[in-house]
XYZ file of C-alpha atoms in Angstrom:
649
model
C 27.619 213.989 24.729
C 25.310 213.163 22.033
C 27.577 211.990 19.096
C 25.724 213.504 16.200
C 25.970 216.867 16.687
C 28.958 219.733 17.675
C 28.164 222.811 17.635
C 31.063 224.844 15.857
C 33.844 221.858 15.603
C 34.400 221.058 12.272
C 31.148 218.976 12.568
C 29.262 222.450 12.737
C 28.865 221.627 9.115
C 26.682 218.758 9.707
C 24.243 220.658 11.976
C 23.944 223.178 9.376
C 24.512 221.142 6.174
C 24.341 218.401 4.247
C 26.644 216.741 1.734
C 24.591 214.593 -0.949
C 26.203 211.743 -2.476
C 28.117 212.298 -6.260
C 26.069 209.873 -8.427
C 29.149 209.495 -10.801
C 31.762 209.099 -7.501
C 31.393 205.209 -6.318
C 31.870 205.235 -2.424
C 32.125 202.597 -0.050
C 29.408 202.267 3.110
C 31.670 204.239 5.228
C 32.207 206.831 2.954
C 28.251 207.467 3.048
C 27.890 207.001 6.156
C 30.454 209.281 6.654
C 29.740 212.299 5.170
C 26.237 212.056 5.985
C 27.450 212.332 9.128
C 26.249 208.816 11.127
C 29.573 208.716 12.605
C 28.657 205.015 14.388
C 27.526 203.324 11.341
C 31.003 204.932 9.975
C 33.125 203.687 12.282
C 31.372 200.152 11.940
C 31.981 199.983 7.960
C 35.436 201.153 7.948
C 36.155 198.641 10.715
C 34.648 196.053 8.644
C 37.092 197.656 5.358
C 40.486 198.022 7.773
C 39.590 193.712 8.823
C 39.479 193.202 5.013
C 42.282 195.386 3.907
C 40.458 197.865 1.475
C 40.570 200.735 3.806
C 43.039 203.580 2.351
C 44.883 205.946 3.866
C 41.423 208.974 3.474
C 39.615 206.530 4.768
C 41.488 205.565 7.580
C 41.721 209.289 8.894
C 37.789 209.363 8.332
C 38.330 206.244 10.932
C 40.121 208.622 13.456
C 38.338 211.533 12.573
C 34.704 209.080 13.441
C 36.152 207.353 16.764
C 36.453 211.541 17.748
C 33.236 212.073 17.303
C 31.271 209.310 18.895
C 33.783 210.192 22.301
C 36.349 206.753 21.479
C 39.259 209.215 22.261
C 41.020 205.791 23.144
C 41.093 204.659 19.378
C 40.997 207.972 17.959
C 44.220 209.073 19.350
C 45.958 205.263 18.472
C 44.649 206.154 15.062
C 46.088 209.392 14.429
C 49.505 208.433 16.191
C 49.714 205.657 13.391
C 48.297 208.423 10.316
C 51.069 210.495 12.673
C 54.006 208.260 12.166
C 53.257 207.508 8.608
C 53.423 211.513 7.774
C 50.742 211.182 5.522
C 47.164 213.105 5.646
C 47.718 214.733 9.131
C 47.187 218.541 9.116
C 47.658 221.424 11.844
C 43.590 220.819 12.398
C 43.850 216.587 12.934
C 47.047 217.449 15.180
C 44.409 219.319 17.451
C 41.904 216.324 17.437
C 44.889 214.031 18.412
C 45.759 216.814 21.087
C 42.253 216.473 22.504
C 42.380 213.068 22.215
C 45.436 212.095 24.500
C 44.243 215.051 26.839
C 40.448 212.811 27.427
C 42.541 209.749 28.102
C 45.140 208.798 30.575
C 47.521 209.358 27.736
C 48.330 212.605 29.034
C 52.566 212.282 28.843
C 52.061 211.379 25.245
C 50.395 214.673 24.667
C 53.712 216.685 26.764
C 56.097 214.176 24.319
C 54.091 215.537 21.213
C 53.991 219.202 21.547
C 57.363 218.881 22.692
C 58.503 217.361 19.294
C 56.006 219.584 16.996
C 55.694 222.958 19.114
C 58.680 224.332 16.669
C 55.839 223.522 13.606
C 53.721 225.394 15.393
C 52.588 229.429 15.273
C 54.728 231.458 17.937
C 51.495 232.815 19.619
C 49.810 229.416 19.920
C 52.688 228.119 21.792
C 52.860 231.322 23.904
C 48.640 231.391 23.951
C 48.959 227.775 25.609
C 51.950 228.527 27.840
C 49.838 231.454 29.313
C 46.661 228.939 29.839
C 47.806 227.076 31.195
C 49.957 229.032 33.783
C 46.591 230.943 34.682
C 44.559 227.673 35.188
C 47.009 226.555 37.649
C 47.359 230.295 39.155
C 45.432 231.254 42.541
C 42.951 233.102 40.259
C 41.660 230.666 38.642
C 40.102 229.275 41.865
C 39.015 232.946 43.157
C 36.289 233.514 40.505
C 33.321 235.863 40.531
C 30.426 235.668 42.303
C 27.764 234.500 39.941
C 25.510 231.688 39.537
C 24.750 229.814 35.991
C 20.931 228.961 35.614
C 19.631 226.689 33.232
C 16.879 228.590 31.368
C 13.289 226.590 31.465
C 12.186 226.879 28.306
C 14.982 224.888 26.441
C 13.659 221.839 24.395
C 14.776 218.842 23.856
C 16.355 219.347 21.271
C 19.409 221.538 20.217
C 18.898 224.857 21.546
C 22.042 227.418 21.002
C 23.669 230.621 19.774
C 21.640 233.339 22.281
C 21.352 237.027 20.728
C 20.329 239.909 22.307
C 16.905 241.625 20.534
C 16.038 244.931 22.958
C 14.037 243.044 25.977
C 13.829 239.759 23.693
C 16.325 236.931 23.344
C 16.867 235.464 20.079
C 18.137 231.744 19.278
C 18.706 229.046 17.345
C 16.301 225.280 18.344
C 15.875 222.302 16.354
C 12.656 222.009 18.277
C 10.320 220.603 15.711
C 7.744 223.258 14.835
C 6.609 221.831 10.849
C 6.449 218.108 11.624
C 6.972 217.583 7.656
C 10.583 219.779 7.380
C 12.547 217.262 9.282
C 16.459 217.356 9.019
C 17.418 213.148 9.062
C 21.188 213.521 10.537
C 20.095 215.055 13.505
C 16.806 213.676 14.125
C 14.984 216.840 14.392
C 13.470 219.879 12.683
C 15.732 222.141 10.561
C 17.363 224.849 12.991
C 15.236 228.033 13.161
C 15.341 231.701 14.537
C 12.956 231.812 17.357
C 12.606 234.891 19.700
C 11.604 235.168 23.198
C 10.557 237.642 26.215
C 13.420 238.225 28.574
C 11.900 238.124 32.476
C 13.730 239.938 35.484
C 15.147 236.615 36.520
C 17.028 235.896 33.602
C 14.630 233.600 32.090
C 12.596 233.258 28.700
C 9.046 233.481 28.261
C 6.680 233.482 25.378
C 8.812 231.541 23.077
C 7.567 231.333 18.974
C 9.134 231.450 15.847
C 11.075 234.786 14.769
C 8.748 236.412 11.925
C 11.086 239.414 11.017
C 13.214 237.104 8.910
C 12.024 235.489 5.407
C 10.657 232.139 5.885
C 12.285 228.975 4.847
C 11.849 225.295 4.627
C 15.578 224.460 5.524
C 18.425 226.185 7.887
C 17.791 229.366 9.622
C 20.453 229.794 12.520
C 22.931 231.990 15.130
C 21.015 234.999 14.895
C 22.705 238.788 15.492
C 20.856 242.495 16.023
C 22.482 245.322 15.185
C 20.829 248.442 16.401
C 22.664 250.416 14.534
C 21.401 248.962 11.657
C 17.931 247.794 13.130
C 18.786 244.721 11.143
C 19.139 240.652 11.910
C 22.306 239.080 10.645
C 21.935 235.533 10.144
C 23.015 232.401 8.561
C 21.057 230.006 6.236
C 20.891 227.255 3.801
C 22.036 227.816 -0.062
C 18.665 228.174 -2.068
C 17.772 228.920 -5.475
C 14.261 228.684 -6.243
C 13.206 227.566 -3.276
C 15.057 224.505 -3.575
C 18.457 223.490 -2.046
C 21.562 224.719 -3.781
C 24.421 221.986 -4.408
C 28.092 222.675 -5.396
C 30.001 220.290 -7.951
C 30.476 217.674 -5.431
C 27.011 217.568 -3.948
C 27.405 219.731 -0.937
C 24.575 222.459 0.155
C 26.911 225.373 2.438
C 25.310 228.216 4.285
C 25.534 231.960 3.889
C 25.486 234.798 5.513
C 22.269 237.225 5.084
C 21.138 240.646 6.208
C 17.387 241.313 7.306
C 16.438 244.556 7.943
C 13.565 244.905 10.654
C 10.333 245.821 8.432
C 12.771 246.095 5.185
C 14.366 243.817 2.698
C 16.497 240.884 3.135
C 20.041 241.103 1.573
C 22.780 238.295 1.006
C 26.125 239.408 2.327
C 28.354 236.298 1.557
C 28.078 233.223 -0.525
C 29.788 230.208 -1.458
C 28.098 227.258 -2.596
C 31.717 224.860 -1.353
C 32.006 227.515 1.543
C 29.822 227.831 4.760
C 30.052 230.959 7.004
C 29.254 230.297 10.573
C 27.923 232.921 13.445
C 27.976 236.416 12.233
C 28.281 239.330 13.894
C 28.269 242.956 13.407
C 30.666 245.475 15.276
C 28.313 248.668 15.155
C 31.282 250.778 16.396
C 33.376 249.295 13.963
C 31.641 248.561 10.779
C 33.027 245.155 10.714
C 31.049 241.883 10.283
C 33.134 239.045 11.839
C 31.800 235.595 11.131
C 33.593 232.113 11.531
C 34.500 229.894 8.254
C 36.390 227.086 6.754
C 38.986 228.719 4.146
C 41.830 226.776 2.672
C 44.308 229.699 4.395
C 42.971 229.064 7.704
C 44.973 227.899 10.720
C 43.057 224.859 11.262
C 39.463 223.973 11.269
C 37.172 227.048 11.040
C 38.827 230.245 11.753
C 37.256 234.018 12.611
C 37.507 236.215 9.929
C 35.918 240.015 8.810
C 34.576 242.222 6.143
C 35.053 245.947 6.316
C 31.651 247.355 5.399
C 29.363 250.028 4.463
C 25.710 250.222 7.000
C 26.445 246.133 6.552
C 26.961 246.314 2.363
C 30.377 243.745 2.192
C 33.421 245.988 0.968
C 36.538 243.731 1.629
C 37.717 240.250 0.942
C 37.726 238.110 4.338
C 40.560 239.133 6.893
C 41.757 236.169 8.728
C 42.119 237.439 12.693
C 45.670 235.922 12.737
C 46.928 232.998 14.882
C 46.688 235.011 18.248
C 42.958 234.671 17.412
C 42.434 231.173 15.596
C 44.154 227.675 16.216
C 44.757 224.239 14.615
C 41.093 223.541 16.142
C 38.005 225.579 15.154
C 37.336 229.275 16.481
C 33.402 230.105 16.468
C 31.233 232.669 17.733
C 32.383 236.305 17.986
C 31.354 238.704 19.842
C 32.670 242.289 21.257
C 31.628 243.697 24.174
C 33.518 246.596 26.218
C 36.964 246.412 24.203
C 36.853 242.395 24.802
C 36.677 240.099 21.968
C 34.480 236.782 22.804
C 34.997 233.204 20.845
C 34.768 229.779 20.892
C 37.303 227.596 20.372
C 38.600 223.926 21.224
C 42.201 224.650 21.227
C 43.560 221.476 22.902
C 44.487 223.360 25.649
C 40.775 223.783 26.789
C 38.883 222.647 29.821
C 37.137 220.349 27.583
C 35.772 220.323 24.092
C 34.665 224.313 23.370
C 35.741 226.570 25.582
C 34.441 230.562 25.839
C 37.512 232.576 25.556
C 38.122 236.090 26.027
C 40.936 238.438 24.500
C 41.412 242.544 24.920
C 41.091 244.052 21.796
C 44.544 246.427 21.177
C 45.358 248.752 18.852
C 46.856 247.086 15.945
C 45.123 243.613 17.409
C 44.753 241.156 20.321
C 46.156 240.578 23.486
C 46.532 236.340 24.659
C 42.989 234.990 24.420
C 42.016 233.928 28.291
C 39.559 230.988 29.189
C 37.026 232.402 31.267
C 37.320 229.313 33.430
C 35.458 226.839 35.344
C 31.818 227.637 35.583
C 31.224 229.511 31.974
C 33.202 226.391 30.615
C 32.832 222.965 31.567
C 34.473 219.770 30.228
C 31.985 219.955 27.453
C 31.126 222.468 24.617
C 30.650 225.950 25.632
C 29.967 228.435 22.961
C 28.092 231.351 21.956
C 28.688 233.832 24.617
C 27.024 236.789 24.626
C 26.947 240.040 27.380
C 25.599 243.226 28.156
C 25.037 246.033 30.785
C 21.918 245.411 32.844
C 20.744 247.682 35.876
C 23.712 247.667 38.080
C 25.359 244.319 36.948
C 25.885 241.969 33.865
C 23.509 240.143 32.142
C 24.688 237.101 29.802
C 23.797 234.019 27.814
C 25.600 230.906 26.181
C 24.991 227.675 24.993
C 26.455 223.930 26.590
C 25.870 220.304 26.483
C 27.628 220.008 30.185
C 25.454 217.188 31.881
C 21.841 218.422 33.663
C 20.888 220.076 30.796
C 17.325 219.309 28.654
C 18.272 218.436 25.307
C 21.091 218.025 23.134
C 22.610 221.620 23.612
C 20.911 224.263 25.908
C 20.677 227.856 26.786
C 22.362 229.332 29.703
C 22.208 232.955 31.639
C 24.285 234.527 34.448
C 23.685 237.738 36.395
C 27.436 239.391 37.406
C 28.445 242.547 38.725
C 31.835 242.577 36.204
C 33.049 240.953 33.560
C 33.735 237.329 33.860
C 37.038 235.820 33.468
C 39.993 234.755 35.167
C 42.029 237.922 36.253
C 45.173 239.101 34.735
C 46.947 242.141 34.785
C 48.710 243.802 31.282
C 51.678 245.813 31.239
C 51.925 247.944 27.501
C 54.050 250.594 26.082
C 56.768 251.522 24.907
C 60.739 251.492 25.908
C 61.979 255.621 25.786
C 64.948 257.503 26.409
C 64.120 259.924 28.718
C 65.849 262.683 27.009
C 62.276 264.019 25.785
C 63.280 263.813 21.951
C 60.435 260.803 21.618
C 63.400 258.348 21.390
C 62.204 254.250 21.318
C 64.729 251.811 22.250
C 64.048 248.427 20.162
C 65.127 244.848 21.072
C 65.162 245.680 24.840
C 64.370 243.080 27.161
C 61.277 243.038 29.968
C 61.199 241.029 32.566
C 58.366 240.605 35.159
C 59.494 238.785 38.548
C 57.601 237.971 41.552
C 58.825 239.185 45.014
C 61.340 236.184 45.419
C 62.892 236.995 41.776
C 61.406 234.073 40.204
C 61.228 235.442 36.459
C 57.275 235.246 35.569
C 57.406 236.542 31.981
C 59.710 238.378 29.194
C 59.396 239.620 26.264
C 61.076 242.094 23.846
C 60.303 245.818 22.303
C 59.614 245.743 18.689
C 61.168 247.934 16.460
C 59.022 250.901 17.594
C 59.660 250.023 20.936
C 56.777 248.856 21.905
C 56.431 245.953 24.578
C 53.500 243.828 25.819
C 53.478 241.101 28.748
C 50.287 239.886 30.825
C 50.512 237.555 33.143
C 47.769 236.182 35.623
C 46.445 238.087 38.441
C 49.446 238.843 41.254
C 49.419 240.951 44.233
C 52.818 242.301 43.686
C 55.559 242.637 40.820
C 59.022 243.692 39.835
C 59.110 245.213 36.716
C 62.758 245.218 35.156
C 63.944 246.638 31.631
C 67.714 246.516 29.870
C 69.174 246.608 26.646
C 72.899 246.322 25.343
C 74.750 249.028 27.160
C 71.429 250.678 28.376
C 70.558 251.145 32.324
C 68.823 249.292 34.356
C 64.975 249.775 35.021
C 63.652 248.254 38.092
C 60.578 248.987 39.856
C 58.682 246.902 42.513
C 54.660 247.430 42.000
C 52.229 247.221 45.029
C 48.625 246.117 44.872
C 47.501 248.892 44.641
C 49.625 250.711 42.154
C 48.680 247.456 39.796
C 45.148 248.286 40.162
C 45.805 251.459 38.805
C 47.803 250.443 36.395
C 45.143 248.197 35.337
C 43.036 251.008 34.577
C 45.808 252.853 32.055
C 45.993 252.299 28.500
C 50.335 252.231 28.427
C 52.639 252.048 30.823
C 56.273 253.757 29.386
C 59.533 252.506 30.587
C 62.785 254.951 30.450
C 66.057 253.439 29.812
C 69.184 255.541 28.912
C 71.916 254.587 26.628
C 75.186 254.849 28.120
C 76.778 255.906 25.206
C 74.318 259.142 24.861
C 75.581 260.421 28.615
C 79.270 260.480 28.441
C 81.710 261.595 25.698
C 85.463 261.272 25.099
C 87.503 264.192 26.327
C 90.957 264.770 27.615
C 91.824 260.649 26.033
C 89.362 259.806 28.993
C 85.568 258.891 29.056
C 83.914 261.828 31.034
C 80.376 262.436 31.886
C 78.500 264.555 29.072
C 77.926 268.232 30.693
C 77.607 271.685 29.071
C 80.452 273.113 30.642
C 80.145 275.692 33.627
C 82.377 278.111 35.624
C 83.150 279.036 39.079
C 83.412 282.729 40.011
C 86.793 283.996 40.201
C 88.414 282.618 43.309
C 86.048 280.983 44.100
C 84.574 277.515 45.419
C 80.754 278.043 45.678
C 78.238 276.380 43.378
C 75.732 278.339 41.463
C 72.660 276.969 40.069
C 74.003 276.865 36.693
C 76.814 274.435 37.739
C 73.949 272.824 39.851
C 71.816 272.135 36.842
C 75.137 270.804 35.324
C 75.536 268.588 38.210
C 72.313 266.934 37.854
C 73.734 265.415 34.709
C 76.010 263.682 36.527
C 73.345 262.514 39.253
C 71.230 261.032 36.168
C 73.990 259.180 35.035
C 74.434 257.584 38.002
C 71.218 256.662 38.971
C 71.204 255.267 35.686
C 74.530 253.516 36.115
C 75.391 252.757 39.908
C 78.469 250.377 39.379
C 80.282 253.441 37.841
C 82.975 254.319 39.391
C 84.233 258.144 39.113
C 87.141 260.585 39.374
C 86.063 264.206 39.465
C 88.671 266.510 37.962
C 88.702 270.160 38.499
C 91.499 272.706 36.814
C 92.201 276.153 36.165
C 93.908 278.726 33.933
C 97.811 280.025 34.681
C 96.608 283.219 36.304
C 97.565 283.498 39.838
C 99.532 281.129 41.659
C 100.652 277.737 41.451
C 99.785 276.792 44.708
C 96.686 278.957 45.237
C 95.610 277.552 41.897
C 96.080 273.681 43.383
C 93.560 274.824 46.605
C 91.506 276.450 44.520
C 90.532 273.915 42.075
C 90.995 271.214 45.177
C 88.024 272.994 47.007
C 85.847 273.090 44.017
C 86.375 268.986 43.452
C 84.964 268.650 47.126
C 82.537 271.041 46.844
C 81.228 269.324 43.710
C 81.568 266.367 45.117
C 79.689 267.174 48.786
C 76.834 268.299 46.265
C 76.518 265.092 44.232
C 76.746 262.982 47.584
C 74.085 265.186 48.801
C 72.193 264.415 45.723
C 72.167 260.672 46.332
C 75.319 259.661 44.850
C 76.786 256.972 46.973
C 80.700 258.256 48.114
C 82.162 254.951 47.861
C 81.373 255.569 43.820
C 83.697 258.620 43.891
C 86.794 257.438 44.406
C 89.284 260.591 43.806
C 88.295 264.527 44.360
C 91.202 266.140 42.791
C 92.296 269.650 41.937
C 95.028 269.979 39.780
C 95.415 273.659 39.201
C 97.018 275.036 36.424
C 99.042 271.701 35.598
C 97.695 270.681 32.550
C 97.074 274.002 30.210
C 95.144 272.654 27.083
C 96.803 275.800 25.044
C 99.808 278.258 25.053
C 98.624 280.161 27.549
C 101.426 279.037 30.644
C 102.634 281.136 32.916
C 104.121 284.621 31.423
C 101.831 284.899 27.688
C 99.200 287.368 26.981
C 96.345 285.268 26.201
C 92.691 286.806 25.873
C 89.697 285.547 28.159
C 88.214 283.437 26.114
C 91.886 281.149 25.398
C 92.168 281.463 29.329
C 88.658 280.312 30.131
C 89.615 277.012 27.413
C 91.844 276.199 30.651
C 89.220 276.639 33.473
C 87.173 273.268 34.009
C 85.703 270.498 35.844
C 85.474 266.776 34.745
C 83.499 263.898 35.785
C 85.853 260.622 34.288
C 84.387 257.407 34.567
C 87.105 255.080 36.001
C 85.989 251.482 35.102
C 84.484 252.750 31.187
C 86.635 249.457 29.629
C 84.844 247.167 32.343
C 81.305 248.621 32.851
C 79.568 246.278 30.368
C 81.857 242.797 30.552
């Protein structure tokens, strides 16, 4: 990999600026030749310093910071270990280069040993973010990909060609092919990046390649081009200028900004900073957002993704950081949204290799796990600058890599595909319910997703809304499982085919009831909750009214099978004694011949009794004038739950 130049790692800056020199700041050789970017020549000075003992501590992590970029991941990862150990200088982003680092070497334990003493330092979802990776890289999907072939296109350059746009039945991109012999950028060796647009063939390729007139000319950085129909208008990024000159913040730096071209109309700046340079913009025209990549002080690590809420592309927010389900300790680059997917690049040090193309689903209220889209799109190099759309029957899509074979120092790169490319996974989303149909979410409820041996795959927890997430990588079956403190039991084994479908659904709601909301205290005994229901005089037959009643008492144990239950039946003093005991005895069996019937198992009833008239809840024994209504207070049927005390231990 050629060691001047990385597209979108923090050296993005030195593709598409410069830093000048401070007159009044004295520097040593490796300072200059560091922040000009001549990595080499760095490393060579600061050796020379670190043999005579001037190097300081800044300078040493420029040291580590240069070995990583001219590919000495041997040194560069010794170097940061020591900055490491001394607890000085090291940041979230130079953890990620030291990441990378062991991962290119042999070193690879030392990596396992780090994360395992920093992961706590760490953002939740980038620990979770890697877990997932790395489970899907190693999953059965990851070698079943899709059937598509990558083609180099034929009319990259030499030089850097990158950061593909779509432009109706043109292709847009970035080249520092040299098209003004005289506007030469030094660091890279080649002309300053421009906006050059092409005719897209049936095959895929380019034809008829020249220099993109829409936008304003310029003598300096024109780059990573975006067309919003919507807007009819060219989103781009480009050098600070004022008067036609380059524009330099206190400390000598020239940054890039974001500007707006409308096809045929004027050119408008969108964001500026002359310390600050924005990177890859692009414009949701569903959303009204303009996403674009940047180097904040509240970022995560290196450049994160951010966005502006706008008005037909006017800014009308402050930048919104994506989060750190989104951006990393290492840089995040190139957005792009196609189909409810959000597209980046990012060298997480969890990659395949430097940049890797990442996919996550957009959700409401943000972002499932980004996914690497896996061997092929990404490589052990820098892949970046992915871009997609519907063509004919299939998929039509570009990017940008330095893998090996290609013509220059970063190239252009199409695929044809009948669906989406990525590795496979399959999301279960909703939210945890009672299923008493008051709308009822159960927080802090525990989901569990198994494979067919009960090997536990992934959990996770309901918010307080109830909602849950989990997504796991492609499986061909899946027990789904849901509890909470004193809640039932969900289980539920999925088929193939029912994931497919599920797949294809936006939420998938999981009932659990609370054992507490089905049974009630009555008699100084736990009972199942039931409106309560009478028999006809004399009688032992069920009507649908008790039946309906019943079904309670079926829920609740379907809900709860290791209940245990006693069903109690009594009447009032009318009549007698012992026709009262048969009486009520024949409606205990008869209830309980209706709830085995129903699917309750028999061994979980464990007493069918009838005790007549022996325990009268008022005066009315044998003998008193009582009305019907004080008589009926007698006439009843419980369902007592036997092991209550023990149910939950």
């Amino acid at each position: 990999m050629d060691p001047t130049k990385k597209i979108g790692l923090s050296l993005f800056m030195f593709l598409l600026g410069i830093v000048l020199c401070v007159a009044q700041t004295k520097k040593s050789k490796g300072d200059l030749f560091f922040f000009q970017y001549e990595y080499q020549k760095a490393v060579n000075a600061y050796e020379a310093q670190l043999a005579n003992g001037t190097l300081t501590p800044k300078q040493f992590l420029n040291l580590a910071d240069s070995y990583f970029q001219t590919n000495n991941f041997e040194k560069a990862s010794e170097a940061y270990l020591e900055l490491y150990k001394q607890d000085t200088l090291m940041d979230g982003h130079h953890y990620n280069k030291m990441l990378q680092s062991f991962s290119k070497t042999t070193d690879k334990e030392r990596k396992a040993s780090f994360l395992a003493t920093m992961s706590t330092d760490f953002p939740k979802e980038l620990m979770e973010n890697m877990d997932f990776n790395n489970q899907l890289l190693q999953s059965e999907s990851a070698n079943s990909g899709l059937d598509y072939e990558i083609f180099n296109l034929a009319a990259n350059s030499s030089q850097t060609d990158f950061a593909p746009a779509f432009y109706g039945n043109k292709l847009l991109f970035s080249s520092g092919r040299q098209h003004n012999k005289k506007l030469k950028y030094e660091p890279g060796n080649e002309g300053y990046f421009n906006l050059y647009e092409s005719t897209l063939q049936p095959d895929g390729q380019i034809t008829a390649i020249q220099p993109f007139e829409q936008v304003a000319n310029s003598s300096f950085h024109k780059a990573t081009p975006y067309y919003s129909n919507k807007l009819n208008s060219v989103f781009y990024v480009l050098s600070n200028t004022q008067n036609g000159e380059m524009a330099f913040d206190d400390n000598g730096k020239n940054a890039l900004a974001i500007g707006m071209q409308r096809i045929g109309g004027a050119f408008q700046l969108l964001l500026k900073d002359l310390s600050t340079s924005f990177y890859y913009p692009f414009y949701d025209d569903a959303t009204g957002k303009l996403y674009f990549a940047a180097d904040f002080e509240d970022g995560y690590g290196g450049t994160d993704i951010y966005f502006v809420y706008t008005t037909n592309g006017q800014v009308m927010s402050a930048p919104i950081n994506l989060g750190p389900r989104i951006n990393s300790p290492g840089n995040e680059i190139a957005p792009y949204v196609f189909e409810d997917s959000f597209y980046f690049a990012s060298d997480v040090f969890y990659g395949l290799g430097g940049m890797d193309i990442y996919k996550a689903n957009i959700e409401k209220g943000g972002f499932g796990i980004p996914i690497n889209l896996g061997k092929g799109i990404n490589s052990e190099y820098d892949d970046f600058g992915f871009v997609i759309r519907n063509e004919g029957e299939g998929l039509l899509g570009y990017f940008a890599s330095n893998r090996t074979g290609g013509k220059g120092k970063d190239d252009l790169y199409g695929f044809k595909v009948d669906e989406k490319p990525g590795l496979k996974t399959i999301t279960f989303k909703g939210k945890i319910v009672k299923p008493y149909g008051r709308g009822e979410t159960v927080s802090k409820a525990v989901v569990r997703l198994k494979d067919n041996t009960g090997e536990l795959l992934a959990e996770t927890y309901s918010d307080e809304e109830g909602n849950y997430r989990l997504e796991i990588p492609w499986i061909s079956a899946v027990i789904l499982e849901s509890t909470a403190e004193r809640y039932s039991t969900f289980k539920k084994r999925l088929s193939e085919e029912e994931l497919q479908e599920l797949s294809n659904s936006d939420s998938y709601n999981i009932q659990i009831s609370l054992y507490d909301d089905l049974v009630e205290e009555k008699e100084g005994q736990k009972v199942v909750k039931m409106d309560k229901f009478y028999f006809a005089n004399s009688s032992i037959q069920l009507t649908p009214e008790i039946d309906a009643q019943l079904d309670k008492v079926v829920t609740f144990m379907k809900a709860f099978p290791d209940a245990q239950l006693r069903i109690e039946t009594y009447t009032d003093s009318r009549g007698g004694s012992s026709t009262n005991f048969k009486l009520t005895q024949g409606r205990s069996d008869a209830i309980k011949k209706y709830l085995v019937g129903q699917g309750v198992p028999a061994t979980s009833i464990l007493y069918s009794i009838g005790y007549g008239e022996d325990k009268i809840l008022n005066n009315c024994t044998n003998g008193v004038f009582c009305i019907e209504t004080l008589h009926k207070q007698n006439q009843r049927s419980l369902i007592v739950v036997l092991n209550d005390n023990v149910l939950f231990d």
